[in-house]
């Protein structure tokens, strides 16, 4: 049995020697991408950013007015932080013969909500909102009452 082990080792040794002797000297080649010899003359093409979507041409109205217990005492023009100066120009007709009105100022109201009466500022009507006559009349009544409270002489 010892002879068979030697022959196996000898056979393995001779086959390894034959492989190295039979292989010619070949230099390894790099088959990966190569860098260009010169830089490009023009910068790469970059697309411009897409334009943002256009602003909507209409403003959706808020047709909800809070119930009587949550109505605010103060309605303000958001741009000035004061009550609207000219109450006749707050709502203007959208068309000469139509029954819808357009709000010309952004109306906000300051109120107190919740069990602890936390102060809250909320949007009553956005600028440009198209509202019905009855909604405009309700807001106009509140603005008139507010003006009568602040200026009792008028």
PDB file of C-alpha atoms in Angstrom:
ATOM      1  CA  UNK A   1       0.000   0.000   0.000  1.00  0.00           C
ATOM      2  CA  UNK A   2       2.875   2.329   0.530  1.00  0.00           C
ATOM      3  CA  UNK A   3       3.774   2.072  -3.101  1.00  0.00           C
ATOM      4  CA  UNK A   4       0.399   3.251  -4.265  1.00  0.00           C
ATOM      5  CA  UNK A   5       0.643   6.381  -2.168  1.00  0.00           C
ATOM      6  CA  UNK A   6       4.026   7.184  -3.688  1.00  0.00           C
ATOM      7  CA  UNK A   7       2.822   6.743  -7.160  1.00  0.00           C
ATOM      8  CA  UNK A   8      -0.051   9.068  -6.594  1.00  0.00           C
ATOM      9  CA  UNK A   9       2.218  11.760  -5.208  1.00  0.00           C
ATOM     10  CA  UNK A  10       4.616  11.278  -8.044  1.00  0.00           C
ATOM     11  CA  UNK A  11       1.835  11.418 -10.596  1.00  0.00           C
ATOM     12  CA  UNK A  12       0.453  14.615  -9.136  1.00  0.00           C
ATOM     13  CA  UNK A  13       3.942  16.141  -9.068  1.00  0.00           C
ATOM     14  CA  UNK A  14       4.637  15.308 -12.703  1.00  0.00           C
ATOM     15  CA  UNK A  15       1.310  16.682 -13.956  1.00  0.00           C
ATOM     16  CA  UNK A  16       1.921  20.004 -12.179  1.00  0.00           C
ATOM     17  CA  UNK A  17       5.390  20.254 -13.708  1.00  0.00           C
ATOM     18  CA  UNK A  18       4.001  19.442 -17.155  1.00  0.00           C
ATOM     19  CA  UNK A  19       1.397  22.217 -16.914  1.00  0.00           C
ATOM     20  CA  UNK A  20       3.931  24.900 -16.052  1.00  0.00           C
ATOM     21  CA  UNK A  21       6.344  23.731 -18.717  1.00  0.00           C
ATOM     22  CA  UNK A  22       3.689  23.564 -21.424  1.00  0.00           C
ATOM     23  CA  UNK A  23       2.226  27.031 -20.733  1.00  0.00           C
ATOM     24  CA  UNK A  24       4.025  29.750 -22.665  1.00  0.00           C
ATOM     25  CA  UNK A  25       4.827  33.084 -21.038  1.00  0.00           C
ATOM     26  CA  UNK A  26       1.763  35.282 -21.747  1.00  0.00           C
ATOM     27  CA  UNK A  27       1.385  38.747 -20.315  1.00  0.00           C
ATOM     28  CA  UNK A  28      -2.013  39.436 -18.689  1.00  0.00           C
ATOM     29  CA  UNK A  29      -4.169  41.872 -20.637  1.00  0.00           C
ATOM     30  CA  UNK A  30      -6.669  44.287 -19.084  1.00  0.00           C
ATOM     31  CA  UNK A  31     -10.001  43.854 -20.833  1.00  0.00           C
ATOM     32  CA  UNK A  32     -11.768  46.652 -18.798  1.00  0.00           C
ATOM     33  CA  UNK A  33     -12.686  50.103 -20.153  1.00  0.00           C
ATOM     34  CA  UNK A  34      -9.826  52.427 -20.819  1.00  0.00           C
ATOM     35  CA  UNK A  35      -9.668  56.140 -20.110  1.00  0.00           C
ATOM     36  CA  UNK A  36      -9.765  58.473 -23.110  1.00  0.00           C
ATOM     37  CA  UNK A  37      -6.472  59.969 -24.197  1.00  0.00           C
ATOM     38  CA  UNK A  38      -7.864  63.538 -24.265  1.00  0.00           C
ATOM     39  CA  UNK A  39     -10.687  65.331 -22.454  1.00  0.00           C
ATOM     40  CA  UNK A  40     -13.843  66.156 -24.454  1.00  0.00           C
ATOM     41  CA  UNK A  41     -13.970  69.675 -25.865  1.00  0.00           C
ATOM     42  CA  UNK A  42     -17.580  70.436 -24.887  1.00  0.00           C
ATOM     43  CA  UNK A  43     -19.234  69.961 -21.503  1.00  0.00           C
ATOM     44  CA  UNK A  44     -21.843  67.223 -21.280  1.00  0.00           C
ATOM     45  CA  UNK A  45     -25.431  68.161 -22.138  1.00  0.00           C
ATOM     46  CA  UNK A  46     -27.554  68.870 -19.047  1.00  0.00           C
ATOM     47  CA  UNK A  47     -31.315  69.274 -19.363  1.00  0.00           C
ATOM     48  CA  UNK A  48     -32.939  72.289 -17.728  1.00  0.00           C
ATOM     49  CA  UNK A  49     -35.181  71.728 -14.722  1.00  0.00           C
ATOM     50  CA  UNK A  50     -38.842  71.346 -15.642  1.00  0.00           C
ATOM     51  CA  UNK A  51     -41.055  74.373 -15.105  1.00  0.00           C
ATOM     52  CA  UNK A  52     -43.272  74.276 -12.014  1.00  0.00           C
ATOM     53  CA  UNK A  53     -46.976  73.847 -12.596  1.00  0.00           C
ATOM     54  CA  UNK A  54     -48.930  77.029 -13.213  1.00  0.00           C
ATOM     55  CA  UNK A  55     -50.852  78.530 -10.329  1.00  0.00           C
ATOM     56  CA  UNK A  56     -54.551  77.739 -10.388  1.00  0.00           C
ATOM     57  CA  UNK A  57     -56.726  80.434 -11.912  1.00  0.00           C
ATOM     58  CA  UNK A  58     -59.436  80.010  -9.299  1.00  0.00           C
ATOM     59  CA  UNK A  59     -59.607  79.904  -5.520  1.00  0.00           C
ATOM     60  CA  UNK A  60     -61.970  77.513  -3.857  1.00  0.00           C
ATOM     61  CA  UNK A  61     -64.306  79.175  -1.376  1.00  0.00           C
ATOM     62  CA  UNK A  62     -64.753  78.092   2.175  1.00  0.00           C
ATOM     63  CA  UNK A  63     -68.517  77.806   2.388  1.00  0.00           C
ATOM     64  CA  UNK A  64     -68.490  76.857   6.063  1.00  0.00           C
ATOM     65  CA  UNK A  65     -69.062  79.492   8.715  1.00  0.00           C
ATOM     66  CA  UNK A  66     -68.771  78.252  12.301  1.00  0.00           C
ATOM     67  CA  UNK A  67     -71.844  77.871  14.456  1.00  0.00           C
ATOM     68  CA  UNK A  68     -72.993  80.725  16.702  1.00  0.00           C
ATOM     69  CA  UNK A  69     -71.069  79.633  19.798  1.00  0.00           C
ATOM     70  CA  UNK A  70     -67.740  79.442  17.936  1.00  0.00           C
ATOM     71  CA  UNK A  71     -68.027  82.673  15.950  1.00  0.00           C
ATOM     72  CA  UNK A  72     -65.075  84.973  16.386  1.00  0.00           C
ATOM     73  CA  UNK A  73     -65.362  88.483  17.684  1.00  0.00           C
ATOM     74  CA  UNK A  74     -62.589  89.802  15.467  1.00  0.00           C
ATOM     75  CA  UNK A  75     -62.379  89.449  11.670  1.00  0.00           C
ATOM     76  CA  UNK A  76     -59.167  90.848  10.190  1.00  0.00           C
ATOM     77  CA  UNK A  77     -57.593  91.515   6.825  1.00  0.00           C
ATOM     78  CA  UNK A  78     -54.557  89.201   6.809  1.00  0.00           C
ATOM     79  CA  UNK A  79     -52.413  91.665   4.827  1.00  0.00           C
ATOM     80  CA  UNK A  80     -52.809  94.546   7.297  1.00  0.00           C
ATOM     81  CA  UNK A  81     -53.662  92.740  10.523  1.00  0.00           C
ATOM     82  CA  UNK A  82     -56.544  95.223  11.019  1.00  0.00           C
ATOM     83  CA  UNK A  83     -60.265  95.005  10.291  1.00  0.00           C
ATOM     84  CA  UNK A  84     -61.046  95.800   6.622  1.00  0.00           C
ATOM     85  CA  UNK A  85     -61.082  99.587   6.071  1.00  0.00           C
ATOM     86  CA  UNK A  86     -63.811  99.725   3.412  1.00  0.00           C
ATOM     87  CA  UNK A  87     -66.522  97.154   4.031  1.00  0.00           C
ATOM     88  CA  UNK A  88     -68.195  97.871   0.682  1.00  0.00           C
ATOM     89  CA  UNK A  89     -65.147  96.618  -1.217  1.00  0.00           C
ATOM     90  CA  UNK A  90     -64.632  93.347   0.666  1.00  0.00           C
ATOM     91  CA  UNK A  91     -67.020  91.481  -1.674  1.00  0.00           C
ATOM     92  CA  UNK A  92     -67.460  92.619  -5.283  1.00  0.00           C
ATOM     93  CA  UNK A  93     -69.693  91.067  -7.976  1.00  0.00           C
ATOM     94  CA  UNK A  94     -67.878  88.535 -10.108  1.00  0.00           C
ATOM     95  CA  UNK A  95     -69.895  89.440 -13.217  1.00  0.00           C
ATOM     96  CA  UNK A  96     -72.166  92.447 -13.784  1.00  0.00           C
ATOM     97  CA  UNK A  97     -75.387  90.400 -13.715  1.00  0.00           C
ATOM     98  CA  UNK A  98     -74.315  87.352 -11.688  1.00  0.00           C
ATOM     99  CA  UNK A  99     -75.313  86.286  -8.211  1.00  0.00           C
ATOM    100  CA  UNK A 100     -71.806  85.283  -7.083  1.00  0.00           C
ATOM    101  CA  UNK A 101     -69.387  87.579  -5.326  1.00  0.00           C
ATOM    102  CA  UNK A 102     -65.609  87.543  -5.104  1.00  0.00           C
ATOM    103  CA  UNK A 103     -63.665  88.260  -1.917  1.00  0.00           C
ATOM    104  CA  UNK A 104     -61.019  90.931  -2.520  1.00  0.00           C
ATOM    105  CA  UNK A 105     -59.045  90.459   0.721  1.00  0.00           C
ATOM    106  CA  UNK A 106     -57.898  87.443   2.724  1.00  0.00           C
ATOM    107  CA  UNK A 107     -60.149  87.370   5.785  1.00  0.00           C
ATOM    108  CA  UNK A 108     -58.979  85.667   8.960  1.00  0.00           C
ATOM    109  CA  UNK A 109     -60.644  85.482  12.333  1.00  0.00           C
ATOM    110  CA  UNK A 110     -59.249  85.253  15.819  1.00  0.00           C
ATOM    111  CA  UNK A 111     -61.247  83.124  18.183  1.00  0.00           C
ATOM    112  CA  UNK A 112     -60.908  80.917  21.235  1.00  0.00           C
ATOM    113  CA  UNK A 113     -61.661  77.202  20.941  1.00  0.00           C
ATOM    114  CA  UNK A 114     -61.718  74.183  23.177  1.00  0.00           C
ATOM    115  CA  UNK A 115     -62.395  73.693  26.856  1.00  0.00           C
ATOM    116  CA  UNK A 116     -59.505  75.991  27.798  1.00  0.00           C
ATOM    117  CA  UNK A 117     -60.429  78.646  25.219  1.00  0.00           C
ATOM    118  CA  UNK A 118     -57.094  78.409  23.427  1.00  0.00           C
ATOM    119  CA  UNK A 119     -56.508  81.317  21.028  1.00  0.00           C
ATOM    120  CA  UNK A 120     -56.739  80.288  17.369  1.00  0.00           C
ATOM    121  CA  UNK A 121     -56.331  82.240  14.135  1.00  0.00           C
ATOM    122  CA  UNK A 122     -58.154  80.611  11.245  1.00  0.00           C
ATOM    123  CA  UNK A 123     -58.919  81.423   7.634  1.00  0.00           C
ATOM    124  CA  UNK A 124     -62.425  82.692   6.995  1.00  0.00           C
ATOM    125  CA  UNK A 125     -62.171  83.471   3.252  1.00  0.00           C
ATOM    126  CA  UNK A 126     -59.131  83.360   0.938  1.00  0.00           C
ATOM    127  CA  UNK A 127     -58.431  86.259  -1.379  1.00  0.00           C
ATOM    128  CA  UNK A 128     -60.154  85.679  -4.708  1.00  0.00           C
ATOM    129  CA  UNK A 129     -62.706  83.207  -3.330  1.00  0.00           C
ATOM    130  CA  UNK A 130     -65.992  83.092  -5.230  1.00  0.00           C
ATOM    131  CA  UNK A 131     -68.878  82.881  -2.771  1.00  0.00           C
ATOM    132  CA  UNK A 132     -72.636  82.957  -2.962  1.00  0.00           C
ATOM    133  CA  UNK A 133     -74.629  86.008  -1.931  1.00  0.00           C
ATOM    134  CA  UNK A 134     -75.895  84.440   1.285  1.00  0.00           C
ATOM    135  CA  UNK A 135     -72.366  83.566   2.507  1.00  0.00           C
ATOM    136  CA  UNK A 136     -71.155  87.078   1.662  1.00  0.00           C
ATOM    137  CA  UNK A 137     -74.193  88.555   3.471  1.00  0.00           C
ATOM    138  CA  UNK A 138     -73.450  86.555   6.625  1.00  0.00           C
ATOM    139  CA  UNK A 139     -69.822  87.677   6.659  1.00  0.00           C
ATOM    140  CA  UNK A 140     -70.833  91.257   5.857  1.00  0.00           C
ATOM    141  CA  UNK A 141     -73.268  91.252   8.824  1.00  0.00           C
ATOM    142  CA  UNK A 142     -70.473  90.129  11.110  1.00  0.00           C
ATOM    143  CA  UNK A 143     -68.155  92.817   9.721  1.00  0.00           C
ATOM    144  CA  UNK A 144     -70.850  95.477  10.226  1.00  0.00           C
ATOM    145  CA  UNK A 145     -71.438  94.335  13.823  1.00  0.00           C
ATOM    146  CA  UNK A 146     -67.691  94.396  14.453  1.00  0.00           C
ATOM    147  CA  UNK A 147     -67.430  97.925  13.041  1.00  0.00           C
ATOM    148  CA  UNK A 148     -70.363  99.064  15.226  1.00  0.00           C
ATOM    149  CA  UNK A 149     -68.636  97.664  18.334  1.00  0.00           C
ATOM    150  CA  UNK A 150     -65.288  99.323  17.598  1.00  0.00           C
ATOM    151  CA  UNK A 151     -66.749 102.668  16.341  1.00  0.00           C
ATOM    152  CA  UNK A 152     -69.986 103.374  18.218  1.00  0.00           C
ATOM    153  CA  UNK A 153     -70.232 106.876  16.654  1.00  0.00           C
ATOM    154  CA  UNK A 154     -70.775 105.528  13.147  1.00  0.00           C
TER     155      UNK A 154
END
